[in-house]
CSV table of C-alpha atoms and ligand atoms in Angstrom, one decimal:
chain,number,residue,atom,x,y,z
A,19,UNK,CA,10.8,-104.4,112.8
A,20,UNK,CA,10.8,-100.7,113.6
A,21,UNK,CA,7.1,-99.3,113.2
A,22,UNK,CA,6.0,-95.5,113.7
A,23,UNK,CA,2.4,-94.6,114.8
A,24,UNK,CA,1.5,-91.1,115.2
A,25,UNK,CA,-1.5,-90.6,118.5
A,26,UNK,CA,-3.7,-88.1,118.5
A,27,UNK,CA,-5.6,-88.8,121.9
A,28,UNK,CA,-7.6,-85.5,121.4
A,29,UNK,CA,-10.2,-84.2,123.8
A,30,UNK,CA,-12.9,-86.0,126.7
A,31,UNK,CA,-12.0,-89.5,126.8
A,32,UNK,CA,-9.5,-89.7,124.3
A,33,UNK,CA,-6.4,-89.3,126.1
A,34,UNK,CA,-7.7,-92.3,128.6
A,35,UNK,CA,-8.5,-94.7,125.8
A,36,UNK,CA,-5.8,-94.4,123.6
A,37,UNK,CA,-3.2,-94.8,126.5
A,38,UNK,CA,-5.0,-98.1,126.6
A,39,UNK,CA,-4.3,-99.0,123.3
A,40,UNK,CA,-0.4,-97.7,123.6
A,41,UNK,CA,-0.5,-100.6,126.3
A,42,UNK,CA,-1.9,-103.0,124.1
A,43,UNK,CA,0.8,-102.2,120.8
A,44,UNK,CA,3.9,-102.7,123.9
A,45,UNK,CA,2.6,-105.7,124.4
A,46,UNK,CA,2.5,-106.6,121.0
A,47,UNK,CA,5.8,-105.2,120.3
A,48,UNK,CA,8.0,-107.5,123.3
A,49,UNK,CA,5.5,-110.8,122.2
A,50,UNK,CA,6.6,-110.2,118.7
A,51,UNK,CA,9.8,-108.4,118.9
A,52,UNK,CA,9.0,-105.1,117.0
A,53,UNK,CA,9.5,-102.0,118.3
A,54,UNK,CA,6.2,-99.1,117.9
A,55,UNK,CA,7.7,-95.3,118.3
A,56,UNK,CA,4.6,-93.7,118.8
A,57,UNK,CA,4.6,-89.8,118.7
A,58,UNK,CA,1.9,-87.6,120.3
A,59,UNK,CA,0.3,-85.1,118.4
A,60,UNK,CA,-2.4,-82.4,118.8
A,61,UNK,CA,-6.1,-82.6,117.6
A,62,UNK,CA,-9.2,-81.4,118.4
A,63,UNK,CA,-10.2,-78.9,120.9
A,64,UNK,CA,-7.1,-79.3,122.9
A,65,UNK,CA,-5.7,-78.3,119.9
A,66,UNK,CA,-7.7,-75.4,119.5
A,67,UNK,CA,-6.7,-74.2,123.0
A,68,UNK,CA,-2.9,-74.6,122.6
A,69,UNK,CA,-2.7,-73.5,118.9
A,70,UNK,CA,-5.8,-71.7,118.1
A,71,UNK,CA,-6.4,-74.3,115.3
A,72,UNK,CA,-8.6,-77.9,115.3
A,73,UNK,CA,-5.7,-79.6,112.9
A,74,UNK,CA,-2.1,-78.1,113.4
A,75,UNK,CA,0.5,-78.1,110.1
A,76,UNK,CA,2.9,-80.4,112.6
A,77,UNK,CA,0.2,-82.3,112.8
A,78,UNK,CA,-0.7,-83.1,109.6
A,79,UNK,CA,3.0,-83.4,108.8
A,80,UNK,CA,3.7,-85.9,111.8
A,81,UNK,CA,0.9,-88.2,110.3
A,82,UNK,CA,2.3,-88.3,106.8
A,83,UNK,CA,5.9,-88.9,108.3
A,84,UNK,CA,4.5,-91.8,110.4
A,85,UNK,CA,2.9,-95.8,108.9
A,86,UNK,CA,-0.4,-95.2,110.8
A,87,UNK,CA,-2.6,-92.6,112.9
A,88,UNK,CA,-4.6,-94.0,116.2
A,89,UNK,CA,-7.2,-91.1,116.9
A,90,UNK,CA,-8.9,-91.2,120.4
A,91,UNK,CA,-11.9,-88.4,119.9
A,92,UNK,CA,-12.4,-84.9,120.0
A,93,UNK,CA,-14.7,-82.8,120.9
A,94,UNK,CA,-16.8,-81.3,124.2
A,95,UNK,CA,-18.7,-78.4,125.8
A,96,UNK,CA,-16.2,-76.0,125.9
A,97,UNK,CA,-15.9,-75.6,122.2
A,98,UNK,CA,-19.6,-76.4,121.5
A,99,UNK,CA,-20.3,-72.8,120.7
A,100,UNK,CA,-22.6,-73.6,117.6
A,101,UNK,CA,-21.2,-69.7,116.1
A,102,UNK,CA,-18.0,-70.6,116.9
A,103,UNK,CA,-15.5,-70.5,113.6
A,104,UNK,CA,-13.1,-73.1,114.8
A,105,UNK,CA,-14.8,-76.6,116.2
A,106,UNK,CA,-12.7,-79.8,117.3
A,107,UNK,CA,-14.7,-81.7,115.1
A,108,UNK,CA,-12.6,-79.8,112.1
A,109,UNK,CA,-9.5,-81.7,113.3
A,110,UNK,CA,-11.2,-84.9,112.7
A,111,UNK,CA,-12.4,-84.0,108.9
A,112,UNK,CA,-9.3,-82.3,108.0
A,113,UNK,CA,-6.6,-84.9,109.0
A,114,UNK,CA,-9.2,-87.5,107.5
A,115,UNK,CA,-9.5,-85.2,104.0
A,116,UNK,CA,-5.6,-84.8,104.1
A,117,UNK,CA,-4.7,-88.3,104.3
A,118,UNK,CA,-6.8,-88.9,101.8
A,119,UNK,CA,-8.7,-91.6,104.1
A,120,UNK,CA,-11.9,-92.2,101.5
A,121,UNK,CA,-13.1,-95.7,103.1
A,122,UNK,CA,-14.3,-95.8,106.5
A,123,UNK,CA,-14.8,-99.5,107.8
A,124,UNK,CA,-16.7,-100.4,110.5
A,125,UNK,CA,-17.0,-104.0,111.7
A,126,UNK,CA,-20.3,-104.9,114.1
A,127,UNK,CA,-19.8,-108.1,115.4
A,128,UNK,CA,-21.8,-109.3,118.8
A,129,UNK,CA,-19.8,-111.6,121.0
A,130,UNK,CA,-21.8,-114.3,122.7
A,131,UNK,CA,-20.8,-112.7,126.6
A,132,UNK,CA,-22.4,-109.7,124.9
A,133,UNK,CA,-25.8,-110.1,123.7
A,134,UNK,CA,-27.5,-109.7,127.2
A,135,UNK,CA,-25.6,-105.9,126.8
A,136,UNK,CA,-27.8,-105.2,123.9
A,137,UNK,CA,-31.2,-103.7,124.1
A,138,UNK,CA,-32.6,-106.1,121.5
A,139,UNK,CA,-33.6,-109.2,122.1
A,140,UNK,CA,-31.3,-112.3,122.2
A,141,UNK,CA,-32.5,-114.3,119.0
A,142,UNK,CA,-32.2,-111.1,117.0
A,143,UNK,CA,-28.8,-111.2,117.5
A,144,UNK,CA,-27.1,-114.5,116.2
A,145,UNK,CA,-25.1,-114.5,114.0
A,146,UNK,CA,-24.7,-110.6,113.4
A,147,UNK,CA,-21.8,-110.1,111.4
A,148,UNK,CA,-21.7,-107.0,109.6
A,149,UNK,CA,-19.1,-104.5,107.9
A,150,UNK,CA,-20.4,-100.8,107.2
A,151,UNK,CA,-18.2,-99.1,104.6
A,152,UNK,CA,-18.8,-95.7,105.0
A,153,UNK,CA,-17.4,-93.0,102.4
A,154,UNK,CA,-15.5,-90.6,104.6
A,155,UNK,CA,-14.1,-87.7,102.4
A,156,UNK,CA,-17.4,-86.6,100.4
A,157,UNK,CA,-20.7,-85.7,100.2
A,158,UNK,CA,-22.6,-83.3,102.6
A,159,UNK,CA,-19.6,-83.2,105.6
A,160,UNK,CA,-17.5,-81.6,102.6
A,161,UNK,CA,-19.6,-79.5,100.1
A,162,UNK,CA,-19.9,-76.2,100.4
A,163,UNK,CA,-21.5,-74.5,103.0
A,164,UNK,CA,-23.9,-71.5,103.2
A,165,UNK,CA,-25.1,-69.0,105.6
A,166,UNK,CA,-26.6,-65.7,104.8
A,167,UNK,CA,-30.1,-63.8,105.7
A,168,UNK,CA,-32.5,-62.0,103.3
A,169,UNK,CA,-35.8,-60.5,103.5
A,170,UNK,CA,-37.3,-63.2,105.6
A,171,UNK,CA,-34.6,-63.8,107.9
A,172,UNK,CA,-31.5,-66.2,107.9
A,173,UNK,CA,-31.0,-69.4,105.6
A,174,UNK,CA,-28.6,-71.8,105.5
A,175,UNK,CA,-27.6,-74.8,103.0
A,176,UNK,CA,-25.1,-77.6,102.6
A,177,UNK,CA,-24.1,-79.5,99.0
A,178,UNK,CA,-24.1,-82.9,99.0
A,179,UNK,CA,-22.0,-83.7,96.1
A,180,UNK,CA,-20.4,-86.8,94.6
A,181,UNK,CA,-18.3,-87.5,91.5
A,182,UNK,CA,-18.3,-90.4,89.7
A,183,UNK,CA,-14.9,-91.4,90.8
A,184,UNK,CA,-15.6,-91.1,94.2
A,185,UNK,CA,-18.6,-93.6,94.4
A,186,UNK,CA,-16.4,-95.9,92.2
A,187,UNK,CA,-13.6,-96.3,94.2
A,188,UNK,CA,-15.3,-96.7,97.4
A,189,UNK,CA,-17.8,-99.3,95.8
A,190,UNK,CA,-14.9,-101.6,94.2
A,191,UNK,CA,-13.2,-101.6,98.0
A,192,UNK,CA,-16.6,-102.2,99.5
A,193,UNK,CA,-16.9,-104.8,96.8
A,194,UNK,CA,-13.6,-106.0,97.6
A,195,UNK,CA,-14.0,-106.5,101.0
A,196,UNK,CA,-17.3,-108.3,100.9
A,197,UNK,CA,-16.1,-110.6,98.2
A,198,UNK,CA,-13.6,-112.2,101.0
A,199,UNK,CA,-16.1,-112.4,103.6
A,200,UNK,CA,-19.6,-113.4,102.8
A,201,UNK,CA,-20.1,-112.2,99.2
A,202,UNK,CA,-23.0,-109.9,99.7
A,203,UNK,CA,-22.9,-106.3,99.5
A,204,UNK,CA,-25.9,-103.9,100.0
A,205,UNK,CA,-26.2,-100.7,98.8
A,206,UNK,CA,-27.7,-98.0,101.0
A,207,UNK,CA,-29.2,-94.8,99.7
A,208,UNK,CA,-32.2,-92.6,99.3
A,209,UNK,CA,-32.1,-93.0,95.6
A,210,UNK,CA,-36.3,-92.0,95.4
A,211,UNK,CA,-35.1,-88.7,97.2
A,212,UNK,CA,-31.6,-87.7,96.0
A,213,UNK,CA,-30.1,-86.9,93.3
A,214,UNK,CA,-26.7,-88.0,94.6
A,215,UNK,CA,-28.2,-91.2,95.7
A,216,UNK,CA,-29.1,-92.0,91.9
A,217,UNK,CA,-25.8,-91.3,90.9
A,218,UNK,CA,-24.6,-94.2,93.4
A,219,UNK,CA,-26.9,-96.3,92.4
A,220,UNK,CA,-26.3,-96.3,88.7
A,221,UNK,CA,-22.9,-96.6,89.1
A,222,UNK,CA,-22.7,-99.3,91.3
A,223,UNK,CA,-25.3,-101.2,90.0
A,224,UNK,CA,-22.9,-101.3,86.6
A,225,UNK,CA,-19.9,-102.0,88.5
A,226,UNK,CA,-21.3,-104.9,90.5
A,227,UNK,CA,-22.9,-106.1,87.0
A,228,UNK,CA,-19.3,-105.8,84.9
A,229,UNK,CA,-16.9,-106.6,87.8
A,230,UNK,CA,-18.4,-108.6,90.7
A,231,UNK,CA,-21.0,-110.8,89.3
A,232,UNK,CA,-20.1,-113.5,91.7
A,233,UNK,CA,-21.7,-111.3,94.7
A,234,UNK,CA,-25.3,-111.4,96.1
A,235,UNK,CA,-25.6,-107.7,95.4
A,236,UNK,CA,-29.0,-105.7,96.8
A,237,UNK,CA,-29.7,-101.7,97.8
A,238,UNK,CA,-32.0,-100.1,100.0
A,239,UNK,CA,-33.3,-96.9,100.9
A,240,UNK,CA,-31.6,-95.5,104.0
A,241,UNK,CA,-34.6,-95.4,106.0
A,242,UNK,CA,-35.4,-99.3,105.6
A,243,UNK,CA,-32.2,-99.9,106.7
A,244,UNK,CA,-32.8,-98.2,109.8
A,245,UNK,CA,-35.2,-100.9,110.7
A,246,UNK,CA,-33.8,-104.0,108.8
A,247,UNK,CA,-30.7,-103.5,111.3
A,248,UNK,CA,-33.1,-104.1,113.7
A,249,UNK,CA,-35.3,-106.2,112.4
A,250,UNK,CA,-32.9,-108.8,110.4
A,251,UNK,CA,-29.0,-107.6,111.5
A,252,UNK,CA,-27.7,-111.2,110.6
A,253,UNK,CA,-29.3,-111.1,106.8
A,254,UNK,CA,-26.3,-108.1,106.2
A,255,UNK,CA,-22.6,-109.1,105.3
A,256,UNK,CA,-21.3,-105.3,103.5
A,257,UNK,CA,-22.6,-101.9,103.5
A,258,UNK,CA,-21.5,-99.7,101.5
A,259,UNK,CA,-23.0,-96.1,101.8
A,260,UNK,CA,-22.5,-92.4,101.4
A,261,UNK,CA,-20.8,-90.3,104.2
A,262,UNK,CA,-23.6,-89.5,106.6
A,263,UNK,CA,-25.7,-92.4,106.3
A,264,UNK,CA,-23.0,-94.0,107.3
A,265,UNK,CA,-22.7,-92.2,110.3
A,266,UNK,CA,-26.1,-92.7,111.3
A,267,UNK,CA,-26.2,-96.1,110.6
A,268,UNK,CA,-22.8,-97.0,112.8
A,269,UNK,CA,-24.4,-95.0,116.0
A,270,UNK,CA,-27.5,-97.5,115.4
A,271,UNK,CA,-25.3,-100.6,114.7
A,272,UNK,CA,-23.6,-100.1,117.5
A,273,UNK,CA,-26.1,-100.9,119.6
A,274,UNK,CA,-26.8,-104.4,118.2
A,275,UNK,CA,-22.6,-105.3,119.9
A,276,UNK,CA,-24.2,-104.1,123.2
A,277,UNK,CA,-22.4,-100.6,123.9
A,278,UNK,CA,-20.7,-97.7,121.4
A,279,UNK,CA,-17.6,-98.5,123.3
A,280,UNK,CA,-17.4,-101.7,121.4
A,281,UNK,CA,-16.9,-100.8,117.8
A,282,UNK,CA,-13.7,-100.1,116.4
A,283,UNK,CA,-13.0,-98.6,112.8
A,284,UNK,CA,-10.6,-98.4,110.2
A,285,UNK,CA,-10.1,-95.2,107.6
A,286,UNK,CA,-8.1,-96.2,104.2
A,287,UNK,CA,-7.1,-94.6,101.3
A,288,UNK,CA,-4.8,-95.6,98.5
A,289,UNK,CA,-1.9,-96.7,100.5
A,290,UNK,CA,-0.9,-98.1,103.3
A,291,UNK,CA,-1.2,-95.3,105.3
A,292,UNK,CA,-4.3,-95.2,107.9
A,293,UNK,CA,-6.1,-93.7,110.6
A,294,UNK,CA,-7.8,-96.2,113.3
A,295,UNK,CA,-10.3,-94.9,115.7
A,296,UNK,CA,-13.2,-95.7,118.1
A,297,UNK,CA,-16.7,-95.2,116.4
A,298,UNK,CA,-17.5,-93.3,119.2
A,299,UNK,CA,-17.1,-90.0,120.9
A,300,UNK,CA,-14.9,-87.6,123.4
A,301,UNK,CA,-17.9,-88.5,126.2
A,302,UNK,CA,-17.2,-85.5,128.0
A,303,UNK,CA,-20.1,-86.5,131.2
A,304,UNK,CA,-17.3,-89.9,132.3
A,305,UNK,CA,-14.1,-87.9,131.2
A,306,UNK,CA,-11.3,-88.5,133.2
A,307,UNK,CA,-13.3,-90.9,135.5
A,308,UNK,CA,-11.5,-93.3,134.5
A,309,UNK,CA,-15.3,-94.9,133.1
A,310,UNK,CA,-14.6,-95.5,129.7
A,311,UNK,CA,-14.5,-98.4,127.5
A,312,UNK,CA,-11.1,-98.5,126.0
A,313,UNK,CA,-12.2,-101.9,123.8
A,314,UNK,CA,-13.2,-100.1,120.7
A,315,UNK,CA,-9.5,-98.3,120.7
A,316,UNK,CA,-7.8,-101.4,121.7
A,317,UNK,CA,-9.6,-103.4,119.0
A,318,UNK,CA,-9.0,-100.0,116.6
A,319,UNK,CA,-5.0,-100.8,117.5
A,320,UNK,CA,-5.7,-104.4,116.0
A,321,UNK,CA,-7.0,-103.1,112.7
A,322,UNK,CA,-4.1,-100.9,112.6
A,323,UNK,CA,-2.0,-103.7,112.9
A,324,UNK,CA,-4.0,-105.8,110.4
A,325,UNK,CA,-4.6,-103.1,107.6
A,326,UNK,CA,-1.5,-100.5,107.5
A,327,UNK,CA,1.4,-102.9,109.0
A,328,UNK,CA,-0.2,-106.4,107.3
A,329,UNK,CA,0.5,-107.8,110.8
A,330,UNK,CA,-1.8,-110.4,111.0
A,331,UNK,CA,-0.8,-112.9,113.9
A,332,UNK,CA,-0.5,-109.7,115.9
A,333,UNK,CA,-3.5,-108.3,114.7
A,334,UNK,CA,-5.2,-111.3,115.7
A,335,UNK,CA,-3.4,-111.4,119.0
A,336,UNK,CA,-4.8,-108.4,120.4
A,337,UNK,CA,-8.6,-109.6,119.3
A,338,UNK,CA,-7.8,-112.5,121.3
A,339,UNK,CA,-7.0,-110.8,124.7
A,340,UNK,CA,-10.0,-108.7,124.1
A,341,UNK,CA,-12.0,-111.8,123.5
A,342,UNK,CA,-10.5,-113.4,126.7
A,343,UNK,CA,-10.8,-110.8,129.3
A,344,UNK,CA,-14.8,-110.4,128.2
A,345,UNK,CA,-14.8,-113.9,129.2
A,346,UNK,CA,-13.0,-113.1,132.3
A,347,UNK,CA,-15.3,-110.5,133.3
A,348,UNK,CA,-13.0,-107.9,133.5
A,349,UNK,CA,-15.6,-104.9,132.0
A,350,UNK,CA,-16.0,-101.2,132.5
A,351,UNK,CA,-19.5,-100.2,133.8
A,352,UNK,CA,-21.3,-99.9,129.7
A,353,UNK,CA,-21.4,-103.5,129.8
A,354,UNK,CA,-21.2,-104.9,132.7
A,355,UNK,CA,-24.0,-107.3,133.9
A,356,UNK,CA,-25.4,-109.2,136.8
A,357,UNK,CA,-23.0,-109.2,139.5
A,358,UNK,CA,-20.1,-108.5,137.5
A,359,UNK,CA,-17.8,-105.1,139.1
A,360,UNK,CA,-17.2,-102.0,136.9
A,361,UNK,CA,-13.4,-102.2,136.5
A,362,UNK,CA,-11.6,-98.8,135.5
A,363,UNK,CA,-10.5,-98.1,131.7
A,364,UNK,CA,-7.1,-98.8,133.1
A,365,UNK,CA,-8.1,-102.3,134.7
A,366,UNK,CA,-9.6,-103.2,131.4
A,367,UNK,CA,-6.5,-102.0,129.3
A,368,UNK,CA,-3.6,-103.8,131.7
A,369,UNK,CA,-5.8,-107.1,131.5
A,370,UNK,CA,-5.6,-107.0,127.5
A,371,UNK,CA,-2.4,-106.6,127.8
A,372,UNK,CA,-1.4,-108.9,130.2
A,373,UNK,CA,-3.0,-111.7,127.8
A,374,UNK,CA,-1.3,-110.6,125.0
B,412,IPM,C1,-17.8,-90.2,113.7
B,412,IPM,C2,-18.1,-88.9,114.3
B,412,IPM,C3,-17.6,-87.8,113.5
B,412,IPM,C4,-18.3,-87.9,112.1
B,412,IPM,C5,-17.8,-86.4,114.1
B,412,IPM,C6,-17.2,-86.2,115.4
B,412,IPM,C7,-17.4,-85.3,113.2
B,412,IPM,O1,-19.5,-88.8,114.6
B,412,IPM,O2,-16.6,-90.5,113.4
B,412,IPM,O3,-18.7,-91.0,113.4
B,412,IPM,O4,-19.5,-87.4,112.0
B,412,IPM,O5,-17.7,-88.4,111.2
B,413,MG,MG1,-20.5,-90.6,114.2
């Protein structure tokens, strides 16, 4: 089968790790006999410099003309300018608002080779298993902002708003998802706080009641959670949360699978269509050092696989290289331990795809 994928490697460390994950889909494609076309496209702040905007119109039209979007990061110093009107990080929202990507998942597993790579302490980390399903399209990244000055000087605001619809459709996936796993789904919010927060409750609350009565369902305020995924990471199976808590919380989580360059994530909407990225960011300081951990884009490539091409066996294929060449040692310098070498983001990429 013929499969298009539209790359947007974007700014710092982008570029490196998603050529990582190109290797990784090749190999797929002569294992498996399919064929990935996979078209470059502009994003970001390299973006900005060649176009004057974050998210170009051939952009956005490439990734609609294409089955699925592998995004490396963007961002950096050079367009950090906090008065700036144009930011990289506008790329990222746009092209996630335009696709209509709603459902951000994040998987934090911990393999075994790993837990000495986590701060936390061994025992904490058995059996950590956890998916954070992170609403992407709403709340306070995408109400309207404010800036002005008055009599005592300037002010600023930003809306957090939800609609009904929005909570619903995000909490039935969440639901969905947690339903074929381990049948527990936690609500995360700061329901004694917010207003939007008692909107989510209520609302999930009834749907879990009316639709999903077979699930271990619980909430918490986003604070506790903070700790508990410290404290307890193994007790969680689903998250489901609004838009910023769920960035907060993956930065933490992160942690718990030893480095950010670990955790890969999926963004889904109504179709098949989606956009598969690293959780984390354009690390500027080891840019084109050749430092970085391309696992969490390679492993990003196999939810692609999994979730917009319902290639399974491949899918799976790639998590298995990953998994073997962490047994082989073969590690950039974030998690390497004892007397293991730092191997390059290239090393690490051509020994996942050797094994694939
Ligand atoms: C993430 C990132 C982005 C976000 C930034 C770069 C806008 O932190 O994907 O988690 O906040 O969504
Ligand atoms: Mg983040």
């Amino acid at each position: 089968m013929d499969y298009t994928i539209t790359a947007l490697p974007g700014d710092g460390i982008g570029p490196e790790v998603v050529a990582e994950a190109t290797k990784a889909l090749h190999a797929v494609g002569a294992r498996f006999g399919h064929s990935f076309q996979i078209h470059e496209a502009l994003i970001g702040g390299i973006a900005i410099d060649q176009t004057g905007s974050p998210l170009p119109d051939e952009t956005v039209a490439a990734c609609r003309a294409g089955g699925a979007v592998l995004l490396g990061a963007v961002g950096g110093p050079k367009w950090d300018d906090p008065n700036a009107k144009v930011r990289p990080e506008q790329g990222l929202l746009g092209i996630r608002k335009a696709l209509g990507l709603y459902a951000n998942l994040r998987p934090v597993t911990v393999h075994p080779l790993l837990i000495d790579a986590s701060p936390l302490r061994p025992e904490r980390l058995a059996g950590v298993d956890l998916m954070v399903v992170r609403e992407l399209t709403g709340g306070i990244y995408f109400g309207e902002k404010r800036r002005d000055r008055d009599e005592h000087g300037e002010w600023a605001s930003d809306l957090c708003i939800y609609s009904q619809a929005e909570v619903e459709r995000i909490v039935r996936l969440a639901a969905g998802l947690a339903r074929e796993r381990n049948g527990h789904l936690t609500l995360v919010d700061k329901a004694n706080v917010l207003e939007t927060s008692r909107l989510w409750r209520s609302i999930t609350t009834k749907i879990m009641r009316e639709e999903f009565s077979d699930l271990q369902f619980d909430w918490m305020l986003v604070d506790a959670c903070a700790m508990h995924l410290l404290r307890r990471p193994s007790d969680f199976d689903v998250i489901v949360t609004e838009n910023m808590f769920g960035d907060i919380l993956t930065d933490e989580a992160s942690m718990l699978a030893g480095s950010m360059g670990m955790l890969p994530s999926a963004s889904l909407g109504a179709g098949q269509m989606g956009l598969y990225e690293p959780i984390h960011g354009s690390a500027p300081d080891i840019a084109g050092q050749g430092k970085a951990n391309p696992l969490a884009t390679i492993l990003s490539s196999a939810l692609l696989l999994r979730h917009s091409f319902g290639l399974e066996a491949e899918a799976r294929a790639v998590e298995a290289a990953v998994s073997a060449v962490l047994e082989a040692g073969i590690v950039t310098g974030d998690i390497a331990r004892g007397d293991q070498v730092a191997r390059s983001t290239s090393e690490v990429g051509d020994a996942v795809a050797s094994r694939i």
